[in-house]
Amino acid sequence: MIRLVGVVGCGLMGAGIVEIVARSGYEIVAHELNADLLQRGLKRVEGSMQRAVERKKLDDAARQAARSRIRGTTTLADLAGVDLAIEAVIEKMDEKKAVFRELDRLVAPGVILASNTSSLSITEIAAATGRPDRVVGMHFFNPVPVMPLVEIVRGLTTSEETVQAAQAFAESLGKKIVICKDSPGFIVNRLLVPYLLDAVRALELGVATKEDIDTAITLGLSHPMGPLTLLDFVGLDTTYYIAEAMYSEFKDPRWAPPPLLKQMVMAGWWGRKSGRGFYEYT
Ligand code: CAA
């Protein structure tokens, strides 16, 4: 039975996961690398719950109860007693493996370790642990409290019991699930990322202005956001790391991050999270 959930990483996705898990009645211990990042993550959770209250998706008592279930820490050992751990750190294999190695050492045998990775191999992450059958992908979508989907990713070594437990947990958060094998990008990013990269290439080629590329897609296809706005929303850094991971797996140029994307990431223009991407944010 899952009562206490550990979330490692309280960035854009981690904070969203902390929020939805707390709102669903679980106790949470949320980990970040330092006090500043932790505070920013918890502020993000509070801001989002405030919006949920304003939009009448959450009442004030439920907001306060959810907030009281969240404990922040900068010490990974504080996750030792969790019944489930969800990792949402930067999309880099070495960093994910380091977290899983530590979690494997800290948490009770049999506890499921889930990764929110959007593109990296669950099988490879699992191999860094002594419990590869208990490692699974649980891929949430941004904004986590609003997007109804979770992709459950079955690594080569993931047991059926683990997949079922991950599914039951995601459903207890009110999410719909799809199950997918451990293939780079899973379902959504396999289709989404080439489209986003092509939008950057179109801009690089001068096919149209960024505004017209976005308008074409919102008005021509009824998407809620155009691709360049969506890139700013997801994070150019995250998309760049996903593209790099997929390019290194498939060696297919359609996955290669276009130079403009790389330059923007190097310049720190990561989208909404940094105040500037294709557009500027205050
Ligand atoms: N909690 C609960 N509900 C909330 C909320 C919160 N914190 N914040 C907003 N909402 C609700 C609102 O009440 C509203 O609900 P109703 O439609 O029932 O009224 C709904 O969410 C939409 O909110 P807003 O009206 O504020 O905003 P919007 O209409 O401008 O939509 C958006 C915002 C949902 C982000 C929309 O633009 C959208 O769907 N964009 C695309 C997002 C997307 O594609 N995400 C996936 C990215 S890919 C990814 O994440 C994976 C990866 O690995 C890269």
XYZ file of N, CA and C and ligand atoms in Angstrom, residues 12-13 19-20 23 44-45 47-58 91 116-119 139-147 151 185-186 188-189 192-193 196 223-226 229-230 233-235 238-239 242 272, ligand 1:
216
model
N 10.201 21.967 -13.191
C 8.890 22.121 -13.842
C 8.030 20.858 -13.687
N 8.605 19.700 -14.018
C 7.827 18.453 -13.964
C 7.717 17.931 -12.531
N 2.610 18.284 -6.772
C 1.273 18.876 -6.580
C 0.166 17.841 -6.759
N 0.214 17.104 -7.853
C -0.906 16.190 -8.123
C -0.924 15.031 -7.127
N -2.297 16.454 -3.892
C -3.735 16.716 -4.045
C -4.545 15.421 -4.056
N 6.542 27.046 -6.830
C 5.853 26.669 -8.063
C 4.591 25.851 -7.743
N 4.733 24.932 -6.776
C 3.584 24.112 -6.365
C 2.495 25.016 -5.780
N 2.025 28.235 -6.243
C 1.453 29.113 -7.286
C 0.420 28.359 -8.109
N 0.750 27.128 -8.465
C -0.164 26.348 -9.296
C -1.436 26.004 -8.514
N -1.282 25.681 -7.212
C -2.484 25.362 -6.418
C -3.342 26.619 -6.237
N -2.674 27.760 -6.144
C -3.410 29.027 -6.047
C -4.273 29.233 -7.304
N -3.646 28.962 -8.480
C -4.402 29.084 -9.738
C -5.575 28.103 -9.747
N -5.309 26.888 -9.230
C -6.387 25.884 -9.201
C -7.544 26.358 -8.325
N -7.223 27.034 -7.202
C -8.274 27.559 -6.315
C -9.040 28.666 -7.049
N -8.274 29.591 -7.681
C -8.923 30.701 -8.401
C -9.846 30.177 -9.492
N -9.436 29.055 -10.125
C -10.257 28.499 -11.212
C -11.293 27.506 -10.736
N -11.425 27.449 -9.405
C -12.450 26.593 -8.782
C -12.264 25.102 -9.092
N -10.999 24.697 -9.248
C -10.688 23.278 -9.427
C -10.325 22.643 -8.090
N -10.149 23.495 -7.082
C -9.662 23.030 -5.781
C -10.234 23.986 -4.750
N 17.206 15.640 -17.713
C 17.119 14.547 -18.694
C 18.519 14.141 -19.184
N 10.407 9.730 -14.469
C 9.579 10.565 -15.339
C 10.321 10.881 -16.644
N 11.363 10.122 -16.946
C 12.117 10.417 -18.173
C 11.189 10.487 -19.382
N 11.508 11.403 -20.305
C 10.674 11.530 -21.497
C 11.308 10.858 -22.693
N 12.534 10.338 -22.543
C 13.186 9.761 -23.722
C 14.248 8.713 -23.409
N 5.672 8.617 -17.184
C 5.936 9.878 -17.870
C 4.698 10.777 -17.849
N 4.818 11.867 -17.100
C 3.736 12.850 -16.964
C 3.901 13.937 -18.026
N 2.866 14.750 -18.194
C 2.886 15.820 -19.198
C 2.624 17.159 -18.534
N 3.214 18.172 -19.109
C 3.202 19.515 -18.540
C 2.046 20.338 -19.111
N 1.226 20.995 -18.318
C 1.234 21.081 -16.858
C 0.592 19.834 -16.217
N 1.337 19.241 -15.304
C 0.929 17.938 -14.749
C -0.481 17.951 -14.144
N -0.874 19.000 -13.408
C -2.224 18.943 -12.817
C -3.333 19.000 -13.873
N -2.992 19.458 -15.080
C -4.025 19.667 -16.100
C -4.034 18.545 -17.146
N -2.863 18.068 -17.552
C -2.807 17.087 -18.649
C -3.192 15.699 -18.108
N 2.196 8.144 -19.484
C 2.714 6.984 -20.218
C 3.427 6.078 -19.212
N 11.611 7.983 -26.692
C 10.525 8.929 -26.929
C 9.153 8.342 -26.624
N 9.127 7.025 -26.364
C 7.857 6.350 -26.042
C 6.824 6.659 -27.139
N 4.418 9.628 -27.130
C 4.155 11.047 -27.397
C 5.384 11.743 -27.988
N 6.536 11.582 -27.362
C 7.699 12.326 -27.867
C 8.239 11.774 -29.182
N 5.971 13.901 -31.187
C 6.014 15.349 -30.931
C 7.373 15.970 -31.265
N 8.453 15.317 -30.864
C 9.756 15.981 -30.955
C 10.186 16.269 -32.404
N 8.437 19.383 -33.379
C 8.977 20.603 -32.769
C 10.305 20.987 -33.445
N -4.552 23.311 -32.544
C -3.742 22.923 -31.382
C -3.830 24.057 -30.358
N -3.775 23.735 -29.056
C -3.860 24.833 -28.080
C -2.668 25.779 -28.132
N -1.521 25.287 -28.569
C -0.324 26.136 -28.673
C 0.389 25.810 -29.983
N 0.991 26.834 -30.600
C 1.855 26.583 -31.752
C 3.154 25.935 -31.273
N 5.726 28.217 -29.255
C 5.178 28.493 -27.921
C 5.261 27.240 -27.054
N 4.977 26.099 -27.665
C 5.033 24.839 -26.907
C 6.473 24.519 -26.505
N 7.236 26.416 -23.593
C 6.468 25.898 -22.463
C 7.117 24.638 -21.881
N 7.533 23.736 -22.759
C 8.165 22.474 -22.322
C 9.577 22.751 -21.802
N 10.239 23.734 -22.400
C 11.642 24.021 -22.066
C 12.525 23.635 -23.240
N 15.117 20.988 -22.115
C 14.580 19.625 -22.039
C 14.426 19.039 -23.440
N 13.871 19.828 -24.361
C 13.658 19.318 -25.720
C 15.002 18.999 -26.382
N 16.234 15.737 -25.027
C 15.448 14.631 -25.602
C 15.934 14.346 -27.030
N 9.934 29.637 -21.003
C 9.257 30.306 -19.877
C 10.042 30.219 -18.590
N -4.865 22.681 -11.390
C -5.994 22.227 -11.971
N -6.516 22.750 -13.092
C -5.897 23.796 -13.622
C -4.716 24.346 -13.068
C -4.207 23.739 -11.898
N -3.091 24.153 -11.316
N -4.327 25.372 -13.847
C -5.201 25.464 -14.844
N -6.163 24.525 -14.716
C -7.294 24.251 -15.616
C -8.147 25.461 -15.881
O -9.137 25.604 -14.900
C -8.768 25.118 -17.227
O -9.799 24.174 -17.030
P -11.201 24.286 -17.840
O -10.814 24.113 -19.285
O -12.006 23.153 -17.279
O -11.716 25.639 -17.518
C -7.635 24.378 -17.946
O -6.770 23.875 -16.906
C -6.856 25.266 -18.867
O -6.274 26.334 -18.112
P -6.253 27.853 -18.560
O -7.617 28.297 -18.973
O -5.579 28.645 -17.533
O -5.230 27.892 -19.728
P -5.380 27.662 -21.278
O -6.775 27.430 -21.712
O -4.597 28.765 -21.859
O -4.579 26.274 -21.448
C -2.791 24.771 -21.402
C -3.299 26.123 -20.959
C -3.561 23.656 -20.704
C -1.323 24.696 -21.015
C -3.005 24.630 -22.952
O -2.426 25.728 -23.611
C -2.404 23.370 -23.500
O -2.993 22.291 -23.424
N -1.195 23.486 -24.102
C -0.468 22.342 -24.631
C 0.234 21.650 -23.498
C 0.957 20.429 -23.958
O 0.999 20.045 -25.122
N 1.598 19.774 -22.984
C 2.402 18.599 -23.229
C 3.791 19.015 -23.493
S 4.834 17.656 -23.824
C 5.320 17.133 -22.319
O 5.027 17.666 -21.298
C 6.143 15.916 -22.297
C 7.529 15.954 -22.651
O 8.219 15.010 -22.315
C 8.160 17.014 -23.471
